[in-house]
Amino acid sequence: FLEQPLMEEKMTVIEILKVLSDTNRLRILNLLYVQELCVCELDYLLGISQSNLSKHLRLMSDAGFLESRRENKFAYYRIKDLVLTEHPFLTAIFETELGKENLFVAELNKLIQYRNSELTCHSITALIV
């Protein structure tokens, strides 16, 4: 993954709670907890405008929550393993607490449907343009 500093600093609980304090960021992280996704996939699954999505991804990346990589014209994001390892309460949030909320369950179901479909980043890009 790109943009990894040589020396990682541990995120503070305050920084983590700031990231988690926005519904759209929680929606993004809920999906990224399951798997790495590209920006167009997140756009398709969540229906968040590209500019708003980019703003949230940049904020979470700058905070040290996400890592990214580029593949051709697509940018892929995932939650840093180190963040989950150093802050085990996050696993409980993603695996238990968000499962109690209809919005997050519905979006995970949409992710499952997407994974079982024939859609790809290339076909999604054509759909959302």
Coordinates of N, CA and C in Angstrom, one line a residue:
F1 N 0.8 -1.2 0.0 CA 0.0 0.0 0.0 C 0.9 1.2 0.0
L2 N 0.4 2.3 -0.6 CA 1.1 3.5 -0.7 C 1.0 4.4 0.5
E3 N 1.8 5.4 0.6 CA 1.6 6.4 1.7 C 1.8 5.9 3.1
Q4 N 2.7 4.9 3.3 CA 2.9 4.4 4.6 C 4.2 5.0 5.1
P5 N 4.1 5.8 6.2 CA 5.3 6.3 6.8 C 6.2 5.2 7.3
L6 N 7.5 5.4 7.4 CA 8.4 4.4 8.0 C 8.1 4.1 9.4
M7 N 7.8 5.1 10.2 CA 7.5 4.9 11.6 C 6.0 5.3 11.9
E8 N 5.2 4.3 12.2 CA 3.8 4.5 12.4 C 3.5 4.9 13.8
E9 N 2.7 6.0 14.0 CA 2.4 6.4 15.3 C 1.0 5.9 15.7
K10 N 0.9 5.4 16.9 CA -0.4 4.9 17.4 C -1.5 5.9 17.4
M11 N -2.6 5.6 16.9 CA -3.7 6.6 16.9 C -4.2 6.6 18.4
T12 N -4.6 7.8 18.8 CA -5.2 8.0 20.1 C -6.7 7.7 20.1
V13 N -7.3 7.3 21.2 CA -8.7 7.1 21.3 C -9.5 8.3 20.9
I14 N -9.0 9.5 21.2 CA -9.7 10.7 20.8 C -9.7 10.8 19.3
E15 N -8.6 10.5 18.6 CA -8.5 10.5 17.1 C -9.5 9.5 16.5
I16 N -9.5 8.3 17.1 CA -10.5 7.3 16.6 C -11.9 7.7 16.8
L17 N -12.2 8.3 18.0 CA -13.6 8.7 18.2 C -14.0 9.8 17.3
K18 N -13.1 10.7 16.9 CA -13.4 11.8 15.9 C -13.7 11.1 14.6
V19 N -13.0 10.1 14.2 CA -13.3 9.4 12.9 C -14.6 8.8 13.0
L20 N -14.9 8.1 14.1 CA -16.2 7.4 14.2 C -17.4 8.3 14.5
S21 N -17.2 9.6 14.7 CA -18.3 10.5 15.0 C -19.2 10.9 13.9
D22 N -18.9 10.5 12.7 CA -19.7 10.9 11.5 C -20.3 9.6 10.9
T23 N -21.6 9.7 10.6 CA -22.4 8.6 10.1 C -21.8 8.1 8.8
N24 N -21.5 9.0 7.9 CA -20.9 8.6 6.6 C -19.6 7.9 6.8
R25 N -18.7 8.3 7.7 CA -17.5 7.6 7.9 C -17.7 6.2 8.5
L26 N -18.7 6.1 9.4 CA -19.0 4.8 9.9 C -19.5 3.9 8.8
R27 N -20.3 4.4 7.9 CA -20.9 3.6 6.8 C -19.7 3.1 5.9
I28 N -18.7 4.0 5.6 CA -17.6 3.6 4.8 C -16.8 2.5 5.6
L29 N -16.5 2.8 6.8 CA -15.7 1.8 7.6 C -16.4 0.5 7.8
N30 N -17.7 0.5 7.9 CA -18.5 -0.7 8.0 C -18.2 -1.6 6.9
L31 N -18.1 -1.1 5.6 CA -17.8 -1.9 4.4 C -16.3 -2.2 4.4
L32 N -15.5 -1.3 4.7 CA -14.0 -1.5 4.6 C -13.6 -2.5 5.7
Y33 N -14.3 -2.7 6.7 CA -14.0 -3.7 7.7 C -14.1 -5.1 7.1
V34 N -15.0 -5.2 6.2 CA -15.3 -6.5 5.5 C -14.2 -6.8 4.4
Q35 N -13.9 -5.8 3.6 CA -13.0 -5.9 2.5 C -12.5 -4.6 2.0
E36 N -11.3 -4.7 1.3 CA -10.8 -3.5 0.6 C -11.8 -3.2 -0.5
L37 N -12.0 -1.9 -0.7 CA -12.9 -1.5 -1.8 C -12.3 -0.3 -2.5
C38 N -12.6 -0.1 -3.8 CA -12.2 1.1 -4.5 C -13.2 2.2 -4.3
V39 N -12.8 3.4 -4.6 CA -13.7 4.6 -4.4 C -15.0 4.4 -5.2
C40 N -14.9 3.9 -6.4 CA -16.1 3.7 -7.2 C -17.1 2.7 -6.6
E41 N -16.5 1.7 -6.0 CA -17.4 0.7 -5.3 C -18.1 1.3 -4.1
L42 N -17.3 2.1 -3.3 CA -17.9 2.8 -2.2 C -19.0 3.7 -2.7
D43 N -18.7 4.5 -3.7 CA -19.7 5.4 -4.3 C -21.0 4.6 -4.7
Y44 N -20.8 3.5 -5.4 CA -22.0 2.7 -5.8 C -22.7 2.1 -4.6
L45 N -22.0 1.6 -3.6 CA -22.7 0.9 -2.5 C -23.4 1.9 -1.5
L46 N -22.8 3.0 -1.4 CA -23.3 4.0 -0.3 C -24.1 5.1 -0.9
G47 N -23.9 5.4 -2.2 CA -24.6 6.6 -2.8 C -24.2 7.9 -2.2
I48 N -22.9 8.0 -1.8 CA -22.4 9.3 -1.3 C -21.7 9.9 -2.4
S49 N -21.9 11.2 -2.6 CA -21.3 12.0 -3.7 C -19.8 11.8 -3.7
Q50 N -19.2 11.8 -4.9 CA -17.7 11.5 -5.0 C -16.9 12.5 -4.2
S51 N -17.3 13.8 -4.2 CA -16.5 14.8 -3.4 C -16.7 14.5 -1.9
N52 N -17.9 14.2 -1.5 CA -18.1 13.9 0.0 C -17.3 12.7 0.4
L53 N -17.4 11.7 -0.5 CA -16.7 10.4 -0.2 C -15.1 10.7 -0.1
S54 N -14.6 11.4 -1.1 CA -13.2 11.7 -1.1 C -12.8 12.5 0.1
K55 N -13.6 13.4 0.6 CA -13.3 14.2 1.8 C -13.2 13.3 3.0
H56 N -14.1 12.3 3.1 CA -14.1 11.4 4.3 C -12.9 10.5 4.2
L57 N -12.6 10.0 3.0 CA -11.5 9.0 2.8 C -10.2 9.8 3.2
R58 N -10.0 11.0 2.7 CA -8.8 11.8 3.0 C -8.6 12.0 4.5
L59 N -9.7 12.4 5.1 CA -9.7 12.7 6.6 C -9.3 11.4 7.3
M60 N -9.9 10.2 7.0 CA -9.5 9.0 7.7 C -8.1 8.5 7.4
S61 N -7.7 8.8 6.1 CA -6.3 8.4 5.8 C -5.3 9.3 6.5
D62 N -5.6 10.6 6.5 CA -4.7 11.6 7.3 C -4.6 11.3 8.7
A63 N -5.7 10.8 9.3 CA -5.7 10.4 10.7 C -5.0 9.1 11.0
G64 N -4.6 8.4 10.0 CA -3.9 7.1 10.1 C -4.8 5.9 10.2
F65 N -6.1 6.0 9.9 CA -7.0 5.0 10.0 C -7.0 4.0 8.8
L66 N -6.8 4.6 7.6 CA -6.8 3.9 6.4 C -5.5 3.9 5.7
E67 N -5.3 2.9 4.8 CA -4.2 2.9 3.9 C -4.8 2.7 2.5
S68 N -4.1 3.1 1.5 CA -4.6 3.1 0.1 C -3.5 2.6 -0.8
R69 N -4.0 2.1 -2.0 CA -3.1 1.7 -3.1 C -3.8 2.1 -4.4
R70 N -3.0 2.3 -5.4 CA -3.6 2.6 -6.7 C -3.4 1.4 -7.6
E71 N -4.4 1.1 -8.4 CA -4.3 0.1 -9.4 C -4.9 0.7 -10.7
N72 N -4.1 1.0 -11.7 CA -4.5 1.7 -12.9 C -5.1 3.0 -12.4
K73 N -6.3 3.3 -12.8 CA -7.0 4.6 -12.4 C -7.8 4.4 -11.2
F74 N -7.8 3.3 -10.5 CA -8.6 3.0 -9.3 C -7.8 3.1 -8.0
A75 N -8.4 3.8 -7.0 CA -7.8 3.9 -5.7 C -8.6 3.0 -4.8
Y76 N -7.8 2.1 -4.1 CA -8.4 1.1 -3.2 C -8.1 1.5 -1.8
Y77 N -9.0 1.3 -0.9 CA -8.8 1.7 0.6 C -9.1 0.5 1.4
R78 N -8.5 0.4 2.6 CA -8.8 -0.6 3.6 C -8.4 0.0 5.0
I79 N -8.9 -0.6 6.0 CA -8.6 -0.2 7.4 C -7.2 -0.8 7.7
K80 N -6.3 0.0 8.3 CA -5.0 -0.5 8.6 C -5.1 -1.6 9.7
D81 N -4.5 -2.7 9.4 CA -4.5 -3.8 10.4 C -4.0 -3.4 11.8
L82 N -3.0 -2.5 11.8 CA -2.4 -2.0 13.0 C -3.4 -1.3 13.9
V83 N -4.3 -0.5 13.3 CA -5.4 0.2 14.0 C -6.3 -0.8 14.7
L84 N -6.7 -1.9 14.0 CA -7.6 -2.9 14.6 C -6.9 -3.7 15.7
T85 N -5.6 -3.9 15.5 CA -4.8 -4.7 16.5 C -4.6 -3.9 17.7
E86 N -4.3 -2.6 17.6 CA -4.0 -1.8 18.8 C -5.2 -1.3 19.5
H87 N -6.4 -1.4 18.8 CA -7.6 -0.9 19.4 C -8.7 -2.0 19.3
P88 N -8.7 -3.0 20.1 CA -9.6 -4.1 19.9 C -11.1 -3.8 20.1
F89 N -11.4 -2.6 20.7 CA -12.8 -2.2 20.8 C -13.4 -1.9 19.5
L90 N -12.6 -1.6 18.5 CA -13.1 -1.4 17.1 C -13.7 -2.6 16.5
T91 N -13.1 -3.8 16.8 CA -13.7 -5.0 16.3 C -15.1 -5.2 16.9
A92 N -15.3 -5.0 18.1 CA -16.6 -5.1 18.8 C -17.6 -4.2 18.1
I93 N -17.2 -3.0 17.8 CA -18.1 -2.0 17.1 C -18.5 -2.5 15.7
F94 N -17.5 -3.0 15.0 CA -17.8 -3.5 13.6 C -18.5 -4.8 13.6
E95 N -18.2 -5.7 14.5 CA -18.8 -7.0 14.4 C -20.1 -7.2 15.2
T96 N -20.3 -6.3 16.2 CA -21.5 -6.4 17.1 C -22.4 -5.2 17.0
E97 N -21.9 -4.1 17.4 CA -22.7 -2.9 17.5 C -23.4 -2.4 16.2
L98 N -22.6 -2.3 15.2 CA -23.2 -1.9 13.9 C -24.2 -2.8 13.3
G99 N -24.1 -4.1 13.7 CA -25.1 -5.1 13.3 C -26.4 -4.9 14.0
K100 N -26.5 -4.0 14.9 CA -27.8 -3.7 15.6 C -28.6 -2.6 14.9
E101 N -27.9 -2.0 13.9 CA -28.5 -0.9 13.2 C -28.9 -1.3 11.8
N102 N -30.2 -1.0 11.4 CA -30.7 -1.5 10.1 C -29.9 -0.9 8.9
L103 N -29.5 0.4 9.0 CA -28.7 1.0 7.9 C -27.5 0.2 7.6
F104 N -26.7 -0.1 8.6 CA -25.4 -0.8 8.4 C -25.6 -2.2 7.9
V105 N -26.7 -2.9 8.4 CA -27.0 -4.3 8.0 C -27.4 -4.3 6.5
A106 N -28.2 -3.3 6.1 CA -28.7 -3.2 4.8 C -27.5 -3.0 3.8
E107 N -26.6 -2.1 4.2 CA -25.4 -1.8 3.4 C -24.5 -3.0 3.3
L108 N -24.3 -3.8 4.3 CA -23.5 -5.0 4.3 C -24.2 -6.0 3.3
N109 N -25.5 -6.1 3.4 CA -26.3 -7.0 2.5 C -26.1 -6.6 1.0
K110 N -26.0 -5.2 0.8 CA -25.8 -4.7 -0.6 C -24.4 -5.1 -1.0
L111 N -23.4 -5.1 -0.1 CA -22.0 -5.5 -0.4 C -22.0 -7.0 -0.8
I112 N -22.7 -7.8 -0.1 CA -22.8 -9.2 -0.4 C -23.4 -9.4 -1.8
Q113 N -24.5 -8.7 -2.1 CA -25.1 -8.8 -3.4 C -24.1 -8.4 -4.5
Y114 N -23.4 -7.3 -4.2 CA -22.4 -6.8 -5.2 C -21.3 -7.8 -5.4
R115 N -20.8 -8.4 -4.4 CA -19.8 -9.5 -4.5 C -20.3 -10.7 -5.3
N116 N -21.5 -11.0 -5.2 CA -22.1 -12.1 -5.9 C -22.5 -11.7 -7.4
S117 N -22.4 -10.5 -7.7 CA -22.8 -10.0 -9.1 C -21.7 -10.1 -10.0
E118 N -22.0 -9.7 -11.3 CA -20.9 -9.6 -12.3 C -20.3 -8.2 -12.4
L119 N -20.7 -7.3 -11.5 CA -20.2 -6.0 -11.6 C -18.7 -5.9 -11.2
T120 N -18.0 -5.0 -11.8 CA -16.6 -4.7 -11.5 C -16.4 -3.2 -11.4
C121 N -15.3 -2.7 -11.0 CA -15.0 -1.3 -11.0 C -15.2 -0.7 -12.3
H122 N -14.8 -1.3 -13.4 CA -15.0 -0.8 -14.7 C -16.5 -0.6 -15.1
S123 N -17.3 -1.6 -14.8 CA -18.7 -1.5 -15.1 C -19.4 -0.5 -14.2
I124 N -19.0 -0.4 -12.9 CA -19.6 0.6 -12.0 C -19.3 2.0 -12.5
T125 N -18.1 2.2 -12.9 CA -17.7 3.5 -13.3 C -18.6 4.0 -14.5
A126 N -18.9 3.1 -15.3 CA -19.9 3.4 -16.4 C -21.3 3.7 -15.9
L127 N -21.7 3.0 -14.9 CA -23.0 3.2 -14.3 C -23.2 4.6 -13.6
I128 N -22.1 5.0 -12.8 CA -22.3 6.2 -12.0 C -21.8 7.5 -12.6
V129 N -21.4 7.4 -13.8 CA -20.9 8.6 -14.5 C -22.1 9.4 -15.0

